[in-house]
Amino acid sequence: MTGKTAPAAKKPAPAAAKKKAGPAPKKEETGPKEETAPKEEAAPKEETAPEEPPAPEQPPEQPPASSDEPAPVPKEDGAEVASAPAEGSEGSPAEPAAPAPEPKEEKPKEEPPSCPLSLAVEEVSENSFTLTWKAPEQTGRAGLDGYVVEICKDGSSDWKAVNQEPFLSTRYTIPNLSSGDKIHVRVTAVSASGASVPATLEQPVLIREILQLPKIRMPRHLRETYIRRVGDAVNIMIPFQGKPQPEVTWSKGGQPLDTSRINIRTTARDTIFYIRQAQRGDSGTYELTVRIDGAEDRATLDIQVVETPGPPQNLKLVDVWGFNVALEWTPPADNGNAEIKGYRVQKSDKKSGKWFTVLERCTRTSCTISDLIIGNTYSFRVFSENICGLSDSAAVASGVAHIEKTKTTYQPEKIPQREMMEPPKFTQPLTDRTTTRGYSTHLFCSVRGFPQPKIIWLKNQMEIREDPKYIALIDQGVCSLEIRKPGPFDGGVYTCKAVNALGEASVDCRLDVKGET
């Protein structure tokens, strides 16, 4: 069986070679093809051994047949290639083979993953160290196959991979290192589309035992923004730890500090940050780094240097009505490097010239002032305020507000007049009395009338004139007559008469005087 298959596979190869030679006409080709017809093949089936010598001459002709990519045709046809050539169908198998390479050229190439992030040394011992990093931002459609960690001794360019196959963890410990060596490290992300740009440590890692990892002990009050006024001193001490002695560096915005303004003093346990006179330009975020070989700790310090703000702008007197005034203004151009807490509004009347606070910590840029006094003329001013206090100057309104008097006339209520004139009339008459000799006694009655009537007292129809024995009084219409130490002859009939222009009235009573028993 092997003898039959060998010549069958070898004879199509010269046919392919003849296709390449192709300058000969088809008639000439058919002649030799008829000679290689199955009749010839049937006779030499047993004589395959003597036909083996031309076989080594044909292999050099096979590579060009594979480059033209019609090789699949003889494999699929087999012996049919020898029987079909008489029909002249050599051109037909070459035509469908041409478009085969087109889909291979159209395949888009995927980009490799991006570089791993935040490569850092977590721990160092006398014979190993541990790395940590973060996954790259772009991993591609297929995702990551893992990471490859490579090391290189300081002074050499021979990079060696420490892991045989990629791994997906973002933490790796490199063991079996010699104490005192300085090792450069890089980490590469690997995927089906290729390898990323390696992430490399800036400084080599010194292999030695770190007794205590570096650690910054940031005070609690410095974890928030540290605020100072312009001209104040800034004196900050930040403790840290680490053995052996760590390296301490300060920076601002990734740049070294200006030593002409900022003084740094570092001891074995702390670092001191000092500015003699702070300026607003000293505000910002400062970064402190404590490093022992590849291990480090970082902390940030936010400093804000502030001052009083500028005055508000564009203060306007918008409207005046009744007892009210409306004001508007805009925030100050300079807030003093701090947030504006509010505004203080004051008024001043033209008569006194003194300023009085109307509103404190007004958070808006407009207000209405009420309860102004009619007839006064007022001026207004506004201060801005921040954490440092009020602005040094105020914005003063260009105009003044005059509170005008309202024109009103008072019309008293008309009260109907009543007739008050009346003749005298006793409302309480005199009453009979009995008294004891030598004891003073009083007689009372009450009278009304308008105009006020004149009161006349009589005894036994005789008018009592200026007699010291009798005292006559009248108060609020109450008439009284005092008889001092009456005797037997003082008894009788007493009469009280009231007289005015409209008439008269009288009442009387009897007084009896008894002797002592």
Short mmCIF file of C-alpha atoms in Angstrom, two decimals:
data_model
loop_
_atom_site.label_atom_id
_atom_site.label_comp_id
_atom_site.label_asym_id
_atom_site.label_seq_id
_atom_site.Cartn_x
_atom_site.Cartn_y
_atom_site.Cartn_z
CA MET A 1 0.00 0.00 0.00
CA THR A 2 2.83 2.38 0.81
CA GLY A 3 4.30 1.80 -2.70
CA LYS A 4 1.07 2.89 -4.40
CA THR A 5 0.55 6.04 -2.34
CA ALA A 6 4.05 7.34 -2.78
CA PRO A 7 3.98 7.87 -6.57
CA ALA A 8 0.44 9.23 -6.43
CA ALA A 9 1.58 12.01 -4.08
CA LYS A 10 4.70 12.77 -5.99
CA LYS A 11 3.23 13.06 -9.50
CA PRO A 12 0.89 16.01 -8.79
CA ALA A 13 3.88 18.02 -7.61
CA PRO A 14 5.44 18.21 -11.09
CA ALA A 15 2.05 19.17 -12.42
CA ALA A 16 2.08 22.15 -10.01
CA ALA A 17 5.61 22.93 -11.10
CA LYS A 18 4.50 22.91 -14.69
CA LYS A 19 1.73 25.34 -13.82
CA LYS A 20 4.38 27.74 -12.63
CA ALA A 21 6.43 27.17 -15.73
CA GLY A 22 3.23 27.98 -17.66
CA PRO A 23 4.79 29.64 -20.81
CA ALA A 24 4.29 26.42 -22.81
CA PRO A 25 0.99 26.13 -24.72
CA LYS A 26 -1.79 23.87 -23.58
CA LYS A 27 -1.29 21.45 -26.52
CA GLU A 28 2.23 20.71 -25.40
CA GLU A 29 1.02 20.15 -21.85
CA THR A 30 -1.62 17.66 -22.90
CA GLY A 31 0.98 15.51 -24.64
CA PRO A 32 3.02 14.74 -21.55
CA LYS A 33 -0.16 14.45 -19.47
CA GLU A 34 -1.38 11.69 -21.75
CA GLU A 35 1.90 9.94 -21.20
CA THR A 36 1.34 10.09 -17.44
CA ALA A 37 -2.11 8.67 -17.86
CA PRO A 38 -3.20 5.76 -15.67
CA LYS A 39 -1.89 3.31 -18.25
CA GLU A 40 1.66 4.24 -17.38
CA GLU A 41 0.86 4.26 -13.68
CA ALA A 42 -0.60 0.75 -13.83
CA ALA A 43 2.55 -0.71 -15.33
CA PRO A 44 5.05 0.77 -12.90
CA LYS A 45 2.96 0.04 -9.79
CA GLU A 46 5.37 -2.78 -9.01
CA GLU A 47 8.36 -0.73 -10.20
CA THR A 48 7.95 1.98 -7.59
CA ALA A 49 11.40 1.24 -6.28
CA PRO A 50 13.29 2.38 -9.41
CA GLU A 51 11.14 5.54 -9.61
CA GLU A 52 12.23 6.67 -6.12
CA PRO A 53 15.38 8.49 -7.31
CA PRO A 54 13.48 11.41 -8.90
CA ALA A 55 11.65 11.91 -5.56
CA PRO A 56 14.50 13.82 -3.89
CA GLU A 57 14.67 16.15 -6.89
CA GLN A 58 11.01 17.17 -6.49
CA PRO A 59 10.96 18.38 -2.81
CA PRO A 60 12.79 21.62 -3.64
CA GLU A 61 9.96 22.35 -6.09
CA GLN A 62 7.23 21.88 -3.43
CA PRO A 63 7.82 25.09 -1.36
CA PRO A 64 6.86 27.40 -4.23
CA ALA A 65 3.70 25.35 -4.64
CA SER A 66 2.79 25.99 -1.00
CA SER A 67 3.57 29.74 -1.35
CA ASP A 68 1.04 29.97 -4.19
CA GLU A 69 -1.47 28.36 -1.79
CA PRO A 70 -3.02 25.90 -4.30
CA ALA A 71 -1.62 22.99 -2.23
CA PRO A 72 -5.02 22.09 -0.78
CA VAL A 73 -6.26 21.31 -4.30
CA PRO A 74 -4.05 18.23 -4.95
CA LYS A 75 -4.77 16.95 -1.42
CA GLU A 76 -8.48 17.10 -1.96
CA ASP A 77 -8.42 15.63 -5.54
CA GLY A 78 -5.80 12.91 -5.10
CA ALA A 79 -5.76 10.72 -8.18
CA GLU A 80 -8.40 12.85 -9.92
CA VAL A 81 -5.74 15.42 -10.78
CA ALA A 82 -4.08 12.84 -13.07
CA SER A 83 -7.31 11.84 -14.81
CA ALA A 84 -8.70 15.40 -15.27
CA PRO A 85 -5.81 17.15 -17.03
CA ALA A 86 -6.89 15.95 -20.45
CA GLU A 87 -9.95 18.23 -20.23
CA GLY A 88 -7.77 21.30 -19.68
CA SER A 89 -9.20 22.29 -16.27
CA GLU A 90 -5.91 23.52 -14.82
CA GLY A 91 -6.98 27.19 -14.66
CA SER A 92 -10.20 26.51 -12.67
CA PRO A 93 -8.60 25.38 -9.36
CA ALA A 94 -6.23 28.41 -9.33
CA GLU A 95 -9.02 31.03 -9.49
CA PRO A 96 -10.95 30.14 -6.26
CA ALA A 97 -7.68 29.93 -4.26
CA ALA A 98 -6.88 33.67 -4.73
CA PRO A 99 -9.38 35.29 -2.25
CA ALA A 100 -8.37 32.94 0.63
CA PRO A 101 -5.76 35.29 2.32
CA GLU A 102 -8.12 38.34 2.45
CA PRO A 103 -9.88 37.59 5.82
CA LYS A 104 -6.50 37.11 7.53
CA GLU A 105 -5.39 40.65 6.63
CA GLU A 106 -8.63 42.28 7.96
CA LYS A 107 -8.28 41.02 11.57
CA PRO A 108 -7.73 44.06 13.93
CA LYS A 109 -4.85 43.86 16.35
CA GLU A 110 -5.72 44.30 20.07
CA GLU A 111 -3.67 46.75 22.12
CA PRO A 112 -1.67 45.39 25.08
CA PRO A 113 -2.72 46.38 28.64
CA SER A 114 -1.53 49.60 30.26
CA CYS A 115 1.18 49.87 32.89
CA PRO A 116 0.48 48.64 36.49
CA LEU A 117 -0.09 51.49 38.99
CA SER A 118 1.31 52.51 42.41
CA LEU A 119 4.20 50.08 42.60
CA ALA A 120 5.66 50.25 46.13
CA VAL A 121 7.67 48.25 48.66
CA GLU A 122 5.56 46.98 51.54
CA GLU A 123 8.17 45.21 53.63
CA VAL A 124 11.92 44.48 53.55
CA SER A 125 13.80 41.77 55.46
CA GLU A 126 17.40 40.57 55.44
CA ASN A 127 16.78 38.16 52.55
CA SER A 128 13.48 39.18 50.87
CA PHE A 129 11.12 42.04 50.24
CA THR A 130 7.41 42.36 49.40
CA LEU A 131 5.91 44.45 46.58
CA THR A 132 2.39 45.81 46.14
CA TRP A 133 0.75 47.52 43.17
CA LYS A 134 -2.62 48.26 41.60
CA ALA A 135 -4.18 46.82 38.45
CA PRO A 136 -3.72 48.81 35.21
CA GLU A 137 -6.47 51.09 33.98
CA GLN A 138 -6.82 49.28 30.63
CA THR A 139 -6.72 45.48 30.47
CA GLY A 140 -8.13 44.86 26.96
CA ARG A 141 -11.07 42.73 25.85
CA ALA A 142 -9.50 39.40 26.73
CA GLY A 143 -8.52 40.53 30.24
CA LEU A 144 -5.23 40.02 32.05
CA ASP A 145 -3.40 36.73 32.12
CA GLY A 146 -1.39 38.00 35.08
CA TYR A 147 1.79 39.82 36.06
CA VAL A 148 5.47 39.11 35.60
CA VAL A 149 7.96 40.40 38.20
CA GLU A 150 11.55 40.97 37.12
CA ILE A 151 14.62 41.94 39.15
CA CYS A 152 18.04 43.24 38.30
CA LYS A 153 21.01 43.89 40.57
CA ASP A 154 22.26 47.48 40.81
CA GLY A 155 24.98 48.07 38.22
CA SER A 156 23.77 45.27 35.94
CA SER A 157 21.39 45.24 32.97
CA ASP A 158 20.49 41.56 33.18
CA TRP A 159 16.78 41.38 34.07
CA LYS A 160 15.48 38.03 35.33
CA ALA A 161 11.88 36.99 35.86
CA VAL A 162 11.26 35.67 39.39
CA ASN A 163 7.94 33.98 38.57
CA GLN A 164 7.79 31.28 35.87
CA GLU A 165 4.14 31.87 34.96
CA PRO A 166 1.97 35.02 35.23
CA PHE A 167 -0.15 35.40 38.39
CA LEU A 168 -3.15 37.67 39.11
CA SER A 169 -2.34 38.81 42.67
CA THR A 170 -1.19 42.45 43.18
CA ARG A 171 1.18 41.47 46.00
CA TYR A 172 4.33 39.45 45.65
CA THR A 173 7.24 38.52 47.91
CA ILE A 174 10.66 38.01 46.30
CA PRO A 175 12.67 35.51 48.42
CA ASN A 176 16.22 34.15 48.47
CA LEU A 177 18.07 37.46 48.17
CA SER A 178 21.48 38.32 49.63
CA SER A 179 21.70 40.85 52.43
CA GLY A 180 23.30 44.12 51.33
CA ASP A 181 22.29 43.82 47.66
CA LYS A 182 20.56 46.65 45.85
CA ILE A 183 17.81 45.31 43.63
CA HIS A 184 15.94 47.08 40.83
CA VAL A 185 12.39 45.82 40.30
CA ARG A 186 9.82 46.09 37.54
CA VAL A 187 6.36 44.59 37.07
CA THR A 188 4.73 43.92 33.67
CA ALA A 189 1.06 43.17 32.98
CA VAL A 190 0.55 40.35 30.45
CA SER A 191 -2.49 39.47 28.31
CA ALA A 192 -3.24 37.58 25.10
CA SER A 193 -2.55 40.74 23.09
CA GLY A 194 0.92 41.30 24.54
CA ALA A 195 2.82 42.78 27.49
CA SER A 196 2.44 46.27 28.97
CA VAL A 197 5.08 48.89 29.62
CA PRO A 198 6.74 47.79 32.89
CA ALA A 199 6.18 49.70 36.16
CA THR A 200 9.58 50.34 37.78
CA LEU A 201 10.66 51.51 41.24
CA GLU A 202 12.53 54.81 41.14
CA GLN A 203 15.18 53.67 43.62
CA PRO A 204 16.76 50.23 44.10
CA VAL A 205 15.73 48.24 47.17
CA LEU A 206 18.52 47.66 49.70
CA ILE A 207 18.16 44.17 51.12
CA ARG A 208 18.59 44.54 54.84
CA GLU A 209 16.40 44.00 57.86
CA ILE A 210 14.17 46.95 58.77
CA LEU A 211 13.60 46.76 62.51
CA GLN A 212 10.68 49.24 62.36
CA LEU A 213 8.83 50.35 59.24
CA PRO A 214 8.59 54.12 58.66
CA LYS A 215 5.38 55.65 60.05
CA ILE A 216 4.28 59.29 60.31
CA ARG A 217 2.34 60.20 63.47
CA MET A 218 0.33 63.15 62.16
CA PRO A 219 -1.21 65.16 65.06
CA ARG A 220 -5.00 65.30 65.07
CA HIS A 221 -5.26 69.07 64.65
CA LEU A 222 -3.05 68.90 61.53
CA ARG A 223 -5.29 66.40 59.76
CA GLU A 224 -7.55 69.32 58.89
CA THR A 225 -6.59 72.58 57.19
CA TYR A 226 -4.10 74.53 59.31
CA ILE A 227 -5.15 78.23 59.20
CA ARG A 228 -2.90 81.16 60.08
CA ARG A 229 -3.15 84.90 59.54
CA VAL A 230 -0.78 86.87 57.31
CA GLY A 231 2.31 87.80 59.30
CA ASP A 232 1.90 85.04 61.89
CA ALA A 233 4.60 82.43 62.46
CA VAL A 234 4.00 78.82 61.37
CA ASN A 235 5.74 76.35 63.68
CA ILE A 236 4.69 72.71 63.24
CA MET A 237 6.28 69.60 64.69
CA ILE A 238 5.35 66.19 63.23
CA PRO A 239 6.68 63.03 64.93
CA PHE A 240 7.55 59.83 63.07
CA GLN A 241 9.10 56.42 63.70
CA GLY A 242 11.37 54.00 61.87
CA LYS A 243 14.57 51.99 62.38
CA PRO A 244 17.17 52.40 61.08
CA GLN A 245 17.10 56.20 60.80
CA PRO A 246 14.67 57.05 57.95
CA GLU A 247 15.21 59.66 55.26
CA VAL A 248 12.79 62.62 55.58
CA THR A 249 11.85 64.83 52.61
CA TRP A 250 9.38 67.72 52.20
CA SER A 251 7.85 68.92 48.93
CA LYS A 252 5.10 71.20 47.65
CA GLY A 253 3.36 70.37 44.39
CA GLY A 254 6.07 67.82 43.62
CA GLN A 255 8.80 70.48 43.89
CA PRO A 256 11.40 71.03 46.65
CA LEU A 257 10.64 73.71 49.25
CA ASP A 258 11.91 77.29 49.05
CA THR A 259 14.55 77.23 51.79
CA SER A 260 14.73 81.04 51.81
CA ARG A 261 11.25 81.15 53.37
CA ILE A 262 10.73 77.72 54.94
CA ASN A 263 13.07 76.14 57.48
CA ILE A 264 13.03 72.37 58.05
CA ARG A 265 14.78 70.75 61.02
CA THR A 266 14.71 66.96 61.36
CA THR A 267 15.75 64.86 64.33
CA ALA A 268 15.68 61.10 64.91
CA ARG A 269 12.05 61.26 66.05
CA ASP A 270 10.38 64.32 64.50
CA THR A 271 10.56 66.97 61.82
CA ILE A 272 9.84 70.69 62.36
CA PHE A 273 8.26 72.93 59.68
CA TYR A 274 8.86 76.65 60.39
CA ILE A 275 7.93 79.91 58.61
CA ARG A 276 8.83 83.15 60.40
CA GLN A 277 6.20 85.37 58.75
CA ALA A 278 3.53 83.63 56.75
CA GLN A 279 2.31 85.10 53.47
CA ARG A 280 -0.68 84.12 51.35
CA GLY A 281 1.70 82.52 48.84
CA ASP A 282 2.65 79.99 51.52
CA SER A 283 -0.83 78.45 51.32
CA GLY A 284 -1.06 75.02 49.72
CA THR A 285 -0.58 71.30 50.25
CA TYR A 286 2.79 70.13 51.54
CA GLU A 287 3.84 66.48 51.30
CA LEU A 288 6.02 64.77 53.90
CA THR A 289 7.78 61.50 52.98
CA VAL A 290 9.59 59.23 55.45
CA ARG A 291 11.60 56.52 53.65
CA ILE A 292 13.80 53.61 54.65
CA ASP A 293 15.24 52.09 51.49
CA GLY A 294 12.19 51.09 49.40
CA ALA A 295 9.65 51.29 52.29
CA GLU A 296 8.07 54.69 52.87
CA ASP A 297 5.13 56.52 54.45
CA ARG A 298 3.56 59.73 53.19
CA ALA A 299 1.40 62.43 54.77
CA THR A 300 -0.01 65.74 53.54
CA LEU A 301 -0.26 69.06 55.38
CA ASP A 302 -2.77 71.69 54.18
CA ILE A 303 -1.86 75.27 55.18
CA GLN A 304 -4.15 78.24 54.55
CA VAL A 305 -2.82 81.76 55.21
CA VAL A 306 -5.66 84.28 55.41
CA GLU A 307 -6.27 87.99 56.00
CA THR A 308 -9.22 90.36 56.24
CA PRO A 309 -11.26 90.69 53.04
CA GLY A 310 -11.77 93.72 50.87
CA PRO A 311 -14.96 95.83 51.02
CA PRO A 312 -18.08 94.87 49.05
CA GLN A 313 -18.51 96.36 45.60
CA ASN A 314 -21.27 98.29 43.81
CA LEU A 315 -23.35 99.18 46.89
CA LYS A 316 -26.59 100.77 45.61
CA LEU A 317 -29.67 102.33 47.20
CA VAL A 318 -32.35 100.50 45.21
CA ASP A 319 -35.61 101.88 46.61
CA VAL A 320 -37.12 104.02 49.38
CA TRP A 321 -40.76 103.70 50.43
CA GLY A 322 -42.54 104.61 53.63
CA PHE A 323 -40.22 103.79 56.52
CA ASN A 324 -38.16 101.26 54.46
CA VAL A 325 -34.99 101.22 52.32
CA ALA A 326 -33.71 98.45 49.97
CA LEU A 327 -29.94 97.95 49.41
CA GLU A 328 -27.94 95.76 46.98
CA TRP A 329 -24.20 95.04 46.53
CA THR A 330 -21.75 92.48 45.08
CA PRO A 331 -19.10 90.34 46.85
CA PRO A 332 -15.62 91.81 47.39
CA ALA A 333 -12.92 91.39 44.76
CA ASP A 334 -10.53 89.98 47.41
CA ASN A 335 -11.98 87.54 49.94
CA GLY A 336 -8.75 87.41 51.96
CA ASN A 337 -8.09 83.78 50.88
CA ALA A 338 -11.05 82.63 53.01
CA GLU A 339 -14.77 82.14 52.61
CA ILE A 340 -16.97 85.20 53.17
CA LYS A 341 -19.07 84.50 56.28
CA GLY A 342 -21.47 87.42 55.84
CA TYR A 343 -21.90 91.19 55.71
CA ARG A 344 -22.50 93.88 58.36
CA VAL A 345 -24.91 96.69 57.39
CA GLN A 346 -24.88 100.06 59.23
CA LYS A 347 -26.94 103.26 59.01
CA SER A 348 -26.27 106.88 59.99
CA ASP A 349 -28.79 109.72 60.30
CA LYS A 350 -27.86 113.22 59.25
CA LYS A 351 -28.70 114.81 62.61
CA SER A 352 -26.40 112.72 64.84
CA GLY A 353 -23.80 111.56 62.29
CA LYS A 354 -23.24 108.33 64.27
CA TRP A 355 -23.19 104.85 62.71
CA PHE A 356 -25.47 102.13 64.10
CA THR A 357 -25.42 98.44 63.13
CA VAL A 358 -28.68 97.30 61.52
CA LEU A 359 -27.76 93.74 60.37
CA GLU A 360 -24.94 91.36 61.37
CA ARG A 361 -23.76 88.33 59.38
CA CYS A 362 -26.17 89.01 56.52
CA THR A 363 -25.47 86.07 54.18
CA ARG A 364 -27.13 87.59 51.12
CA THR A 365 -25.98 90.48 48.93
CA SER A 366 -29.20 92.45 49.44
CA CYS A 367 -31.31 93.56 52.39
CA THR A 368 -34.27 95.72 53.46
CA ILE A 369 -33.95 98.14 56.39
CA SER A 370 -37.18 99.11 58.16
CA ASP A 371 -38.44 101.24 61.08
CA LEU A 372 -36.72 104.44 59.92
CA ILE A 373 -37.80 107.74 61.47
CA ILE A 374 -39.94 110.14 59.46
CA GLY A 375 -38.18 113.33 58.52
CA ASN A 376 -34.61 111.95 58.89
CA THR A 377 -32.02 111.56 56.13
CA TYR A 378 -29.96 108.34 56.27
CA SER A 379 -26.66 107.10 54.82
CA PHE A 380 -25.68 103.42 54.61
CA ARG A 381 -22.45 101.37 54.50
CA VAL A 382 -21.61 97.63 54.35
CA PHE A 383 -18.58 95.66 55.65
CA SER A 384 -17.61 92.15 54.45
CA GLU A 385 -16.54 89.54 57.00
CA ASN A 386 -14.52 86.31 56.90
CA ILE A 387 -12.75 84.12 59.46
CA CYS A 388 -10.30 86.97 60.21
CA GLY A 389 -13.02 89.55 60.90
CA LEU A 390 -14.45 92.62 59.20
CA SER A 391 -12.92 94.30 56.18
CA ASP A 392 -10.66 97.27 56.94
CA SER A 393 -12.95 99.61 55.00
CA ALA A 394 -16.62 99.65 54.08
CA ALA A 395 -18.57 100.26 50.92
CA VAL A 396 -20.66 103.44 51.29
CA ALA A 397 -23.83 104.00 49.28
CA SER A 398 -23.52 106.97 46.94
CA GLY A 399 -27.04 108.26 47.62
CA VAL A 400 -28.97 109.09 50.79
CA ALA A 401 -32.48 108.12 51.82
CA HIS A 402 -34.83 110.88 52.99
CA ILE A 403 -37.88 109.64 54.89
CA GLU A 404 -40.55 112.22 54.02
CA LYS A 405 -43.44 113.21 56.26
CA THR A 406 -46.86 112.12 55.10
CA LYS A 407 -49.30 114.98 54.64
CA THR A 408 -52.27 114.28 56.94
CA THR A 409 -54.77 116.62 58.66
CA TYR A 410 -56.28 115.86 62.03
CA GLN A 411 -60.03 116.13 62.24
CA PRO A 412 -61.28 115.87 65.82
CA GLU A 413 -64.46 113.96 66.45
CA LYS A 414 -67.52 116.12 66.72
CA ILE A 415 -69.20 115.62 70.07
CA PRO A 416 -72.79 116.86 70.35
CA GLN A 417 -73.13 119.53 73.03
CA ARG A 418 -75.53 118.79 75.89
CA GLU A 419 -77.42 121.24 78.08
CA MET A 420 -75.66 121.15 81.45
CA MET A 421 -77.56 124.03 83.13
CA GLU A 422 -79.93 123.00 85.93
CA PRO A 423 -81.36 124.55 89.07
CA PRO A 424 -80.22 123.43 92.54
CA LYS A 425 -81.58 120.13 93.79
CA PHE A 426 -80.79 118.37 97.04
CA THR A 427 -79.94 114.75 96.54
CA GLN A 428 -79.54 114.06 100.29
CA PRO A 429 -81.69 116.04 102.77
CA LEU A 430 -80.85 117.01 106.36
CA THR A 431 -81.96 114.65 109.16
CA ASP A 432 -83.14 115.46 112.66
CA ARG A 433 -80.52 115.03 115.33
CA THR A 434 -80.26 114.96 119.10
CA THR A 435 -77.01 115.93 120.80
CA THR A 436 -75.63 116.40 124.28
CA ARG A 437 -74.78 119.77 125.72
CA GLY A 438 -71.08 120.61 125.35
CA TYR A 439 -70.36 118.04 122.58
CA SER A 440 -69.89 119.38 119.06
CA THR A 441 -72.22 118.02 116.36
CA HIS A 442 -72.47 118.10 112.51
CA LEU A 443 -75.35 118.48 110.07
CA PHE A 444 -74.93 117.02 106.51
CA CYS A 445 -76.74 117.22 103.17
CA SER A 446 -75.84 117.07 99.44
CA VAL A 447 -76.90 119.25 96.52
CA ARG A 448 -76.29 119.50 92.77
CA GLY A 449 -76.87 122.21 90.16
CA PHE A 450 -75.13 124.15 87.45
CA PRO A 451 -73.79 126.73 87.79
CA GLN A 452 -72.70 125.76 91.31
CA PRO A 453 -75.27 127.07 93.73
CA LYS A 454 -74.59 129.32 96.70
CA ILE A 455 -75.22 127.70 100.10
CA ILE A 456 -76.92 129.63 102.91
CA TRP A 457 -77.51 128.24 106.45
CA LEU A 458 -80.36 129.49 108.61
CA LYS A 459 -81.42 128.87 112.25
CA ASN A 460 -85.06 129.40 113.02
CA GLN A 461 -85.35 131.29 109.68
CA MET A 462 -82.48 133.56 110.69
CA GLU A 463 -79.35 133.50 108.48
CA ILE A 464 -76.25 132.36 110.25
CA ARG A 465 -73.50 134.82 109.43
CA GLU A 466 -69.87 134.97 110.56
CA ASP A 467 -70.30 133.36 113.92
CA PRO A 468 -67.31 131.42 115.29
CA LYS A 469 -69.72 128.96 116.92
CA TYR A 470 -70.67 127.67 113.43
CA ILE A 471 -68.37 126.34 110.66
CA ALA A 472 -70.00 125.81 107.21
CA LEU A 473 -68.23 123.82 104.46
CA ILE A 474 -69.05 122.49 100.93
CA ASP A 475 -67.00 119.87 98.99
CA GLN A 476 -68.07 118.16 95.77
CA GLY A 477 -71.71 119.06 96.43
CA VAL A 478 -71.65 117.81 100.10
CA CYS A 479 -72.66 120.57 102.55
CA SER A 480 -71.82 120.40 106.27
CA LEU A 481 -72.41 122.63 109.28
CA GLU A 482 -70.45 122.14 112.53
CA ILE A 483 -71.99 123.41 115.75
CA ARG A 484 -69.28 123.74 118.37
CA LYS A 485 -70.21 122.87 121.99
CA PRO A 486 -73.91 123.53 121.63
CA GLY A 487 -75.94 124.77 124.59
CA PRO A 488 -79.66 124.71 125.36
CA PHE A 489 -80.18 127.83 123.27
CA ASP A 490 -78.58 126.21 120.16
CA GLY A 491 -81.50 123.87 119.63
CA GLY A 492 -84.07 124.61 116.94
CA VAL A 493 -84.80 124.26 113.23
CA TYR A 494 -81.81 124.51 110.88
CA THR A 495 -82.28 125.15 107.16
CA CYS A 496 -79.82 124.75 104.22
CA LYS A 497 -80.72 126.81 101.14
CA ALA A 498 -79.05 126.45 97.70
CA VAL A 499 -79.44 129.30 95.18
CA ASN A 500 -78.25 129.82 91.58
CA ALA A 501 -79.43 131.70 88.49
CA LEU A 502 -81.99 129.04 87.62
CA GLY A 503 -83.63 128.77 91.02
CA GLU A 504 -83.28 127.73 94.62
CA ALA A 505 -83.97 124.75 96.88
CA SER A 506 -83.86 124.18 100.64
CA VAL A 507 -84.00 121.41 103.24
CA ASP A 508 -84.32 121.64 107.03
CA CYS A 509 -84.07 119.55 110.20
CA ARG A 510 -84.53 119.85 113.93
CA LEU A 511 -81.71 119.78 116.49
CA ASP A 512 -82.43 119.00 120.13
CA VAL A 513 -79.80 119.70 122.82
CA LYS A 514 -80.11 117.72 126.09
CA GLY A 515 -78.45 118.51 129.34
CA GLU A 516 -75.91 116.22 130.98
CA THR A 517 -77.32 113.55 133.26
#
